[in-house]
Short mmCIF file of C-alpha atoms and ligand atoms in Angstrom, two decimals:
data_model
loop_
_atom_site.label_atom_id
_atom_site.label_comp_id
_atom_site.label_asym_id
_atom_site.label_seq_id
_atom_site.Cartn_x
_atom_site.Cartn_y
_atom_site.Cartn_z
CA UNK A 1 38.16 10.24 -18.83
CA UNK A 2 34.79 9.59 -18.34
CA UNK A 3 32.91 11.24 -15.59
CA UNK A 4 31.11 9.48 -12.73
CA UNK A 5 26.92 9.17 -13.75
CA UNK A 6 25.08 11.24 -11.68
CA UNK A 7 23.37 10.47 -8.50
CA UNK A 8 20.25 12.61 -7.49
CA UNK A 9 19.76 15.05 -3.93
CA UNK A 10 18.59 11.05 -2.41
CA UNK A 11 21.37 9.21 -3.54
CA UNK A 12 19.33 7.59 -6.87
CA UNK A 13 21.09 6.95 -9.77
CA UNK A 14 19.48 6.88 -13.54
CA UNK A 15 18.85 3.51 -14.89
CA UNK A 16 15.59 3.75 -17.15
CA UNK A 17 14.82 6.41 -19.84
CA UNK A 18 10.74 6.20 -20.66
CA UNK A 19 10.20 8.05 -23.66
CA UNK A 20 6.93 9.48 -24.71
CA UNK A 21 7.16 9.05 -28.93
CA UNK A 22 3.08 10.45 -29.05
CA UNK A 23 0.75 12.13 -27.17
CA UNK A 24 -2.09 11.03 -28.96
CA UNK A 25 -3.98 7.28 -28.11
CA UNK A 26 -6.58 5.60 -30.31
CA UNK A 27 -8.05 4.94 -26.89
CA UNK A 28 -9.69 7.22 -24.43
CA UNK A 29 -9.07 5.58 -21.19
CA UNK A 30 -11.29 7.77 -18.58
CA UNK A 31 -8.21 7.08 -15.57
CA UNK A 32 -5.72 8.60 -18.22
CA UNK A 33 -7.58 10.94 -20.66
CA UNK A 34 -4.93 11.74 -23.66
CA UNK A 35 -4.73 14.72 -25.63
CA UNK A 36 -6.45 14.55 -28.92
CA UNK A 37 -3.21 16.17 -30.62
CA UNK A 38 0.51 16.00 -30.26
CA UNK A 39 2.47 19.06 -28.92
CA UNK A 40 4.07 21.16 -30.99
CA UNK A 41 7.78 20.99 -31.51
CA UNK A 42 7.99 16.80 -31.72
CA UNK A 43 11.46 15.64 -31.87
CA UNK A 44 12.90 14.13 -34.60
CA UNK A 45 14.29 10.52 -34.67
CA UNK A 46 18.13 12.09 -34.67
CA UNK A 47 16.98 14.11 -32.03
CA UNK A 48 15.63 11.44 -29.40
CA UNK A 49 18.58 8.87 -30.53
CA UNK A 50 20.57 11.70 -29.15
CA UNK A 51 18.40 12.19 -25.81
CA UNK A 52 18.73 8.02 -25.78
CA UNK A 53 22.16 8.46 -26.02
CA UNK A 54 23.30 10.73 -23.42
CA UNK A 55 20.83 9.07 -21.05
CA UNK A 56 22.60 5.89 -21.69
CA UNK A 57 26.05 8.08 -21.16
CA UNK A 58 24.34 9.01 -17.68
CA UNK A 59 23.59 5.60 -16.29
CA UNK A 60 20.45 4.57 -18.19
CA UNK A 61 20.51 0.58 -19.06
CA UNK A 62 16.81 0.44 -19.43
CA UNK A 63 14.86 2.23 -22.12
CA UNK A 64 10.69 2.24 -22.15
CA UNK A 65 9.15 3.82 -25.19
CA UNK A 66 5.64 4.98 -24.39
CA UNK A 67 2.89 7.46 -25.00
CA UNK A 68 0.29 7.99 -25.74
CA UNK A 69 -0.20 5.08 -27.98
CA UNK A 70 3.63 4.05 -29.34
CA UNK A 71 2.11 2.26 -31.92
CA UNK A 72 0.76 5.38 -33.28
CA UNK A 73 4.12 6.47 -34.08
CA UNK A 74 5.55 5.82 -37.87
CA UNK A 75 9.19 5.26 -37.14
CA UNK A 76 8.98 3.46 -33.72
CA UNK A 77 11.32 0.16 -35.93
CA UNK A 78 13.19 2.56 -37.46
CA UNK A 79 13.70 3.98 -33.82
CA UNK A 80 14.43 0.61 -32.08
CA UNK A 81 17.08 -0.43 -34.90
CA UNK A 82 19.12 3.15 -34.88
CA UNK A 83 19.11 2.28 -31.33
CA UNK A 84 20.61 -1.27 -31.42
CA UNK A 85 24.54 -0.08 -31.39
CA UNK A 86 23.88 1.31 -27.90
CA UNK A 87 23.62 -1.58 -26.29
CA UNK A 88 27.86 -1.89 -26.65
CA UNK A 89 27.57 1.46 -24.45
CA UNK A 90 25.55 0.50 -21.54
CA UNK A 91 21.87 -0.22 -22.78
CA UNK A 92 20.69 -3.40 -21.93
CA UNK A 93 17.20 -3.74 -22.50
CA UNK A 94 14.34 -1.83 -25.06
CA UNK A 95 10.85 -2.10 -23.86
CA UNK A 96 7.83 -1.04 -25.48
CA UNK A 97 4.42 -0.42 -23.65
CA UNK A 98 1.11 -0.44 -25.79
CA UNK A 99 -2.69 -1.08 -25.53
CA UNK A 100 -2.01 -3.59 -28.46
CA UNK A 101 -5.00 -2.73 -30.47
CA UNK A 102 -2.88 -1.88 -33.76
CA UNK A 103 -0.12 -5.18 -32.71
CA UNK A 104 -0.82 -7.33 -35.69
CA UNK A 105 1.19 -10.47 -36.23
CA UNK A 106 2.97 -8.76 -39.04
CA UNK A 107 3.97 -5.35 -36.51
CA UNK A 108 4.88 -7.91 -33.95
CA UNK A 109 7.75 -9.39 -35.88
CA UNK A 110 8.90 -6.07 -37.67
CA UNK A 111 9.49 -4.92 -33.55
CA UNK A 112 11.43 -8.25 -32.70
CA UNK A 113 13.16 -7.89 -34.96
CA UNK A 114 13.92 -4.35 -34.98
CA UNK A 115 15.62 -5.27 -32.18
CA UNK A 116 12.74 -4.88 -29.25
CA UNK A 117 13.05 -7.21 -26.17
CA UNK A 118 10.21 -6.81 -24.00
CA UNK A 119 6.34 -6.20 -24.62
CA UNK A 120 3.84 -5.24 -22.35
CA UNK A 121 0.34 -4.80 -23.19
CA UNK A 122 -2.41 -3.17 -21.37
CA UNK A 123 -5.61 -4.50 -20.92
CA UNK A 124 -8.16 -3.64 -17.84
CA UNK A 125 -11.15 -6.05 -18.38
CA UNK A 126 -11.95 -9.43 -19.88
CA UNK A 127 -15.32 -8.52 -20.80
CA UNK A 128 -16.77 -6.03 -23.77
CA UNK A 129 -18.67 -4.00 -20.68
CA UNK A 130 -15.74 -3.42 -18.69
CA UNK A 131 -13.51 -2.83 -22.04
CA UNK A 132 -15.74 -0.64 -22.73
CA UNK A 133 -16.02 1.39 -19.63
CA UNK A 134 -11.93 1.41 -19.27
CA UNK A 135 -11.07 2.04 -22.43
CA UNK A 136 -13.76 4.61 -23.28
CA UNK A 137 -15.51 2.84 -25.86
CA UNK A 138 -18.94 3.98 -27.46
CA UNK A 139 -20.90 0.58 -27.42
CA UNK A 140 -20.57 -3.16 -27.29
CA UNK A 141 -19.54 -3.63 -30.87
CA UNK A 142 -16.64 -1.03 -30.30
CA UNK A 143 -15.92 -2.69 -27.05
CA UNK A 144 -15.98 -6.75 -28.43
CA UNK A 145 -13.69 -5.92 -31.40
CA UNK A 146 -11.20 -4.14 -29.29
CA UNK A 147 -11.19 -7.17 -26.79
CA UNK A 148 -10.69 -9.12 -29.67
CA UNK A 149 -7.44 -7.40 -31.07
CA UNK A 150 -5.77 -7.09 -27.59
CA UNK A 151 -5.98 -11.07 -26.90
CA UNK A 152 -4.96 -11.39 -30.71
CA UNK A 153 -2.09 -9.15 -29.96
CA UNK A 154 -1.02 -11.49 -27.01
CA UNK A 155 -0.62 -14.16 -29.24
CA UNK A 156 0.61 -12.27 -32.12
CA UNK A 157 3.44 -11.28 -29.63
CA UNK A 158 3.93 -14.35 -28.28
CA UNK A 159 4.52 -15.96 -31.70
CA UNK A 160 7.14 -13.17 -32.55
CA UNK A 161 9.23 -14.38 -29.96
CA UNK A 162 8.48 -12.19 -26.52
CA UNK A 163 8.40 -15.13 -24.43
CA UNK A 164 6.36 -14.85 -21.20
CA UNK A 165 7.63 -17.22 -18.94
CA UNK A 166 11.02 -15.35 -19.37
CA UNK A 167 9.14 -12.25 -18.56
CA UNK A 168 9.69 -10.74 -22.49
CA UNK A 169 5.47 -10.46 -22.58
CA UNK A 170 3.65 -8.79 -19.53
CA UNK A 171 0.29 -7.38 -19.15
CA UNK A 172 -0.62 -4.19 -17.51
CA UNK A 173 -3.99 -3.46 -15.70
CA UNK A 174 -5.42 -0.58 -13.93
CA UNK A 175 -8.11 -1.28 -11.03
CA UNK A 176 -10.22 1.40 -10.32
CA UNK A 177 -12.86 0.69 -7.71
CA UNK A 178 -16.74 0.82 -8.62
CA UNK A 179 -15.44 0.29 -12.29
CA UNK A 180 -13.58 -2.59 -12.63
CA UNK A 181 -12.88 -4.35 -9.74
CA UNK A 182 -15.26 -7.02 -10.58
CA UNK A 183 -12.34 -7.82 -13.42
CA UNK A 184 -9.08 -9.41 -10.46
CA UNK A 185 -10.31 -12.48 -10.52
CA UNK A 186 -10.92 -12.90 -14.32
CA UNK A 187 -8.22 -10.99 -15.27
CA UNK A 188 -5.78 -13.05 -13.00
CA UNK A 189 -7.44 -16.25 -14.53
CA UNK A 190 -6.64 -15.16 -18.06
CA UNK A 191 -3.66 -14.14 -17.71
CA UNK A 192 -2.71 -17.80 -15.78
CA UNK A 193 -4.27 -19.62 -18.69
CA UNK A 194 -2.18 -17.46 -21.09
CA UNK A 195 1.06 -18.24 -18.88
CA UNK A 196 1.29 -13.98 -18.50
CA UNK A 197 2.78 -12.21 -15.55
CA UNK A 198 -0.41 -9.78 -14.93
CA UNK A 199 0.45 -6.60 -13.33
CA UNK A 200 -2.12 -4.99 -10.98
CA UNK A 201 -1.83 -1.22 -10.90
CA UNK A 202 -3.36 0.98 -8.29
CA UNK A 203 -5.14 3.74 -9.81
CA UNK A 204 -3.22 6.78 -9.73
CA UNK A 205 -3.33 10.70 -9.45
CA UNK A 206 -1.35 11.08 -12.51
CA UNK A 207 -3.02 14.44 -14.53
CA UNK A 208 -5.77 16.38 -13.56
CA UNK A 209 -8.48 15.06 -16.02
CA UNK A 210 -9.59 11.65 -14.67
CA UNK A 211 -11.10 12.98 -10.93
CA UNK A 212 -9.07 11.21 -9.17
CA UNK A 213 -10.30 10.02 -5.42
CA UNK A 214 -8.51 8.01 -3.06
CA UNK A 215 -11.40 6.07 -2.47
CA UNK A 216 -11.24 5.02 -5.74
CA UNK A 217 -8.06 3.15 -5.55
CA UNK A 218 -7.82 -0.28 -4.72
CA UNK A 219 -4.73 -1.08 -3.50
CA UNK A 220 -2.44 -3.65 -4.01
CA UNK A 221 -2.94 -5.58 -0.93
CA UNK A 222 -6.69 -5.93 -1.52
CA UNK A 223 -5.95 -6.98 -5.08
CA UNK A 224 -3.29 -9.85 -3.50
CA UNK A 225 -5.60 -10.96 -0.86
CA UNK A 226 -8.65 -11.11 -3.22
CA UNK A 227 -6.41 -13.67 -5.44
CA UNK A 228 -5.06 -15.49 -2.67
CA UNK A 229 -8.13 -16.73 -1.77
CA UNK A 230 -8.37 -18.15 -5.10
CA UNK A 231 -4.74 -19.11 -5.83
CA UNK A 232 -2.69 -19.33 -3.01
CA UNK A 233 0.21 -16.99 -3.32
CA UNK A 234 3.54 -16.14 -1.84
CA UNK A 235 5.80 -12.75 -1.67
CA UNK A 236 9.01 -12.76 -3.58
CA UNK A 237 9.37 -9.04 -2.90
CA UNK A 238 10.08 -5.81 -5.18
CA UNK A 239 13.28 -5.81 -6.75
CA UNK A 240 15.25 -2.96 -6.07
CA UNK A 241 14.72 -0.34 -8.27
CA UNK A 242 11.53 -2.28 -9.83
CA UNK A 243 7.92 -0.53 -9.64
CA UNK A 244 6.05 -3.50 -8.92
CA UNK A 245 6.15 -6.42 -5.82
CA UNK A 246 5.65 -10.16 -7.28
CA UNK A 247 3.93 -12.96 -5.93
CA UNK A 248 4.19 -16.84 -7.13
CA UNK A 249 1.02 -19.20 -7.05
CA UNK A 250 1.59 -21.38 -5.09
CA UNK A 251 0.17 -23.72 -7.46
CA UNK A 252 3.20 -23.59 -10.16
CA UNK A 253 1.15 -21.64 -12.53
CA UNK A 254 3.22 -18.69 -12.74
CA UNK A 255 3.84 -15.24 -10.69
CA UNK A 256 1.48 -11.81 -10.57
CA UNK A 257 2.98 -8.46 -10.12
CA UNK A 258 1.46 -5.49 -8.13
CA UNK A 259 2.35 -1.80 -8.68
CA UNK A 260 1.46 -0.32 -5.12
CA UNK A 261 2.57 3.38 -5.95
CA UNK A 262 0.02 5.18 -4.15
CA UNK A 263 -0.13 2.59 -1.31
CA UNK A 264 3.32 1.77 -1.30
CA UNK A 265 5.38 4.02 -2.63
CA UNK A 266 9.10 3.31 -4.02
CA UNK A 267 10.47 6.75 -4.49
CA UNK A 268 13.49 5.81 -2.17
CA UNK A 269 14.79 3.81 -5.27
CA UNK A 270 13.08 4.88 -8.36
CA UNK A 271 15.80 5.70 -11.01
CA UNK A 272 13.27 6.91 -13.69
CA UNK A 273 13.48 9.82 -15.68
CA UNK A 274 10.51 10.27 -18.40
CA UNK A 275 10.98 12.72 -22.05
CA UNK A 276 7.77 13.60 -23.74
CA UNK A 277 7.49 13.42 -27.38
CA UNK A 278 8.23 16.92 -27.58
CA UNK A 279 11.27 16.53 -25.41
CA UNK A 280 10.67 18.00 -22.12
CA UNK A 281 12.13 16.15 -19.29
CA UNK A 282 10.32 15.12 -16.28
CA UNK A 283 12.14 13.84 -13.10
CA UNK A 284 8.89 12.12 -11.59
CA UNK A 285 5.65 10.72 -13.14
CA UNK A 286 3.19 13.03 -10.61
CA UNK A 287 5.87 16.07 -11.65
CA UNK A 288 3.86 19.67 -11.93
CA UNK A 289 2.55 20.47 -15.21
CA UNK A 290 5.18 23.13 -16.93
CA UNK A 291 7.80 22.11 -14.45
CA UNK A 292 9.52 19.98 -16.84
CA UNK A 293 13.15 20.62 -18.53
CA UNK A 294 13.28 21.62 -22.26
CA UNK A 295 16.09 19.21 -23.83
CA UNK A 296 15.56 21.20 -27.69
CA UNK A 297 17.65 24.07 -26.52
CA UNK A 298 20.62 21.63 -26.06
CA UNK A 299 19.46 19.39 -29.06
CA UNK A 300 19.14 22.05 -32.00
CA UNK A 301 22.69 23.45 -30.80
CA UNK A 302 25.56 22.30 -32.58
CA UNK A 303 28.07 24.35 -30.83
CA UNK A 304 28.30 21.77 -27.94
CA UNK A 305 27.55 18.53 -28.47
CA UNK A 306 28.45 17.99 -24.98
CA UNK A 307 25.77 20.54 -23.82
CA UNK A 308 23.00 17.73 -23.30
CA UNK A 309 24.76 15.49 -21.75
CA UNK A 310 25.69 18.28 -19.28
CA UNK A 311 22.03 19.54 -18.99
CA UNK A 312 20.67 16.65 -18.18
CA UNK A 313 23.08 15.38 -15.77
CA UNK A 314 22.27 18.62 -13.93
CA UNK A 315 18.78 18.25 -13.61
CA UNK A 316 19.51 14.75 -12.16
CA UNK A 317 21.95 15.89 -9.80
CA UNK A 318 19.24 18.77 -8.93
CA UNK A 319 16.02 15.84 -8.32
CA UNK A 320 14.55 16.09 -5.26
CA UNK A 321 11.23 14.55 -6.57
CA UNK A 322 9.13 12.10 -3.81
CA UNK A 323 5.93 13.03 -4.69
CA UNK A 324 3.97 9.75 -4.34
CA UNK A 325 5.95 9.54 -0.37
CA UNK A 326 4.73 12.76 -0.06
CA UNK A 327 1.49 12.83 -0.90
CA UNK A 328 0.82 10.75 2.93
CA UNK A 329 2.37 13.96 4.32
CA UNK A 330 0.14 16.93 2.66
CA UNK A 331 -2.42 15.21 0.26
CA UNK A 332 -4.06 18.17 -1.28
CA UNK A 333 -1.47 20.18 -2.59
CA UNK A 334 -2.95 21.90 -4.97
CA UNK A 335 -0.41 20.52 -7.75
CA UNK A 336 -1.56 20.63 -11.46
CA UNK A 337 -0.01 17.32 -12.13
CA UNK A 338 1.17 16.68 -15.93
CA UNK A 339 -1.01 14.31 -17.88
CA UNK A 340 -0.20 10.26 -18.07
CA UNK A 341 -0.76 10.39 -21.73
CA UNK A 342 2.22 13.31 -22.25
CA UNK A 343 4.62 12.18 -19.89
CA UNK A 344 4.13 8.90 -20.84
CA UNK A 345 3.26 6.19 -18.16
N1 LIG B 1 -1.08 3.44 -24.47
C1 LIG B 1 -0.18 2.52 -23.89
C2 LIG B 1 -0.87 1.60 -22.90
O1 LIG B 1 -2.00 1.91 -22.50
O2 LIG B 1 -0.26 0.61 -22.54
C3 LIG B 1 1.04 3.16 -23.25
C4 LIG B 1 0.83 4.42 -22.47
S1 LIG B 1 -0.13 4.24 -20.99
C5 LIG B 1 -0.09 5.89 -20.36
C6 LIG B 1 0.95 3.29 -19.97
C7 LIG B 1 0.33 2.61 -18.78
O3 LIG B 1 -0.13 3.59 -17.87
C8 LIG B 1 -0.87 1.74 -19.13
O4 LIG B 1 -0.69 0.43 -18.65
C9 LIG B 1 -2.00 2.43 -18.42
O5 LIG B 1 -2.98 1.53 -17.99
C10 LIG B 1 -1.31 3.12 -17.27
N2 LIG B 1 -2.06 4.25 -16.72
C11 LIG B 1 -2.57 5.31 -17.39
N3 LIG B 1 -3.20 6.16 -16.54
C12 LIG B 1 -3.08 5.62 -15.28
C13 LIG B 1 -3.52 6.01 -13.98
N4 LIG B 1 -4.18 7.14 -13.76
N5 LIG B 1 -3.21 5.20 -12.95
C14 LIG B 1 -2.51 4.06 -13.14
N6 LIG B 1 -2.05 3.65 -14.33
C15 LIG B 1 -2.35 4.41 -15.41
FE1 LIG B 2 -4.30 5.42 -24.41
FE2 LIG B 2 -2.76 4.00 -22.83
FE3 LIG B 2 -3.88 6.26 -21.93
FE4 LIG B 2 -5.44 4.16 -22.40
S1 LIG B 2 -3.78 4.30 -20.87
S2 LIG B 2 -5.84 6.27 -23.07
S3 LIG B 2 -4.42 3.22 -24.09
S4 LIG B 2 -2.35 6.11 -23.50
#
């Protein structure tokens, strides 16, 4: 008989696996600073369907493939389609988040129909200065044609079938005070025009490399009120278990989303557990640096093919992680955090 998934020391169960399939970006984002390189000991394809599986045997029905840049990564179909038979086991959803840049029309339809279901794309300014400034981009030039891709990429997607108004095609932003705030408003009217759910993300203390400052976050409520005096909005909450709260305009043209984890934190229900592409588990996004679990022990073993399964429903019966409810309580902990590019955000 099947044993019961396992719950975590607060009662939270696992529902979405976020696997890291790079390190590496083609952007250099100052708020999230990836490594240049990958880590050594990648996993193989067999070897993450396996972590897939078994987090799918532990109560995941949500899987997020991430990085670093996922596009980056050579088998990321071939991924999605040996993952397909899964979803008579549990999995109900595969969701891909990417900066777009390399999301040609062509790429677009290989993921659809590889099987993927939902999209979302980052994108933190509607002008070549602020691309440029977010995304670390040398000059203009650099700046204008990566613009250019990333609202290609919307369409692209959009034409392969990741419908937005069903929520299949989101976009991600991060607002970072002094650098892009000036970029709500237009980024709010863009993404109405384009029919998008935008989601508003407060800048977090995610790694060590991007000087974080609480000043510099602007949280989510500023973000809703600055819109609200544009577009009328009203609260339709946070789902449980979700990461972000959504508003509707009032107007009819759609809803926005706001991620309000340093302002708001959700730990009480956040059913996350993150893999890196060199498969170290991490129970929380602002985990310590080195405090992750190595899964490759358990994976290389072919004694016990049970032995994952078990190992990682241990460390989720052992998390205690509330970090981002925590930080209120004793803000400068000293804590090397692990970077946002490795654990993958
Ligand atoms: N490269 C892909 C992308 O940018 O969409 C996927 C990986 S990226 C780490 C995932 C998301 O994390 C992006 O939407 C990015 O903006 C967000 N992110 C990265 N660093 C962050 C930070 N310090 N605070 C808030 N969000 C961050
Ligand atoms: Fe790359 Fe995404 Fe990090 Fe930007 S946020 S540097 S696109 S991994």
């Amino acid at each position: 008989m099947a044993s019961a998934p396992p719950i975590d020391r607060h009662g939270r169960s696992l529902g979405v696996l976020r696997l890291s399939l790079t390190a590496r970006c083609n952007l250099a984002c100052p708020y999230c600073q990836p490594d240049g390189q990958e880590p050594s000991g990648l996993l193989s394809l067999e070897q993450r369907l396996q972590v897939i599986e078994a987090a799918v045997a532990l109560g995941a029905s949500s899987l997020r493939l991430t990085g670093g840049e996922p596009l980056l990564h050579q088998q990321l179909d071939a991924l999605i389609s040996a993952v397909k038979p899964l979803r008579n086991h549990g999995l109900r959803e595969i969701a891909l988040t990417s900066n777009g840049l390399l999301l040609t029309a062509e790429r677009a339809h290989r993921l659809r129909e590889a099987g993927l279901d939902r999209l979302t794309l980052s994108l933190d300014g509607t002008t070549p200065a602020s691309m440029a400034l977010m995304a670390g981009l040398p000059d203009q030039p650099a700046a204008e044609r990566a613009l250019h891709q990333v609202l290609a990429a919307i369409e692209h997607a959009r034409a392969a079938g990741f419908t937005p108004t069903t929520g299949h095609l989101k976009l991600n932003a991060v607002i970072q005070r002094g650098r892009n705030d000036d970029q709500v408003l237009p980024l709010a009217a863009l993404a109405r025009q384009r029919k998008l759910e935008l989601r508003l993300i407060e800048y977090m203390d995610v790694g060590n490399r991007n000087g974080w400052r609480q000043a510099d976050v602007v949280t989510a409520a500023e973000m809703v009120h600055t819109i609200s005096q544009r577009w009328p909005l009203e609260p339709l909450g946070r789902p449980h278990q979700g990461t972000a709260s959504r508003w509707r305009y009032r107007d009819g043209t759609g809803t926005l989303a706001v991620v309000a984890s340093v302002s708001q934190p959700f730990c009480g229900d956040c059913n996350r557990l993150r893999v890196t592409a060199d498969g170290i588990a991490y129970t929380c996004l602002f985990a310590a640096a080195g405090s992750g679990v190595d899964l490759k022990p358990w994976l290389q073993s072919s004694d016990d093919p049970s032995a994952l399964n078990q190992g990682m429903a241990a460390l989720w019966r052992g998390r205690a992680d509330r970090y981002s409810e925590e930080r209120e309580l004793a803000p400068d902990r000293g804590t090397t955090h692990a970077e946002m590019a490795y654990l993958g955000g």
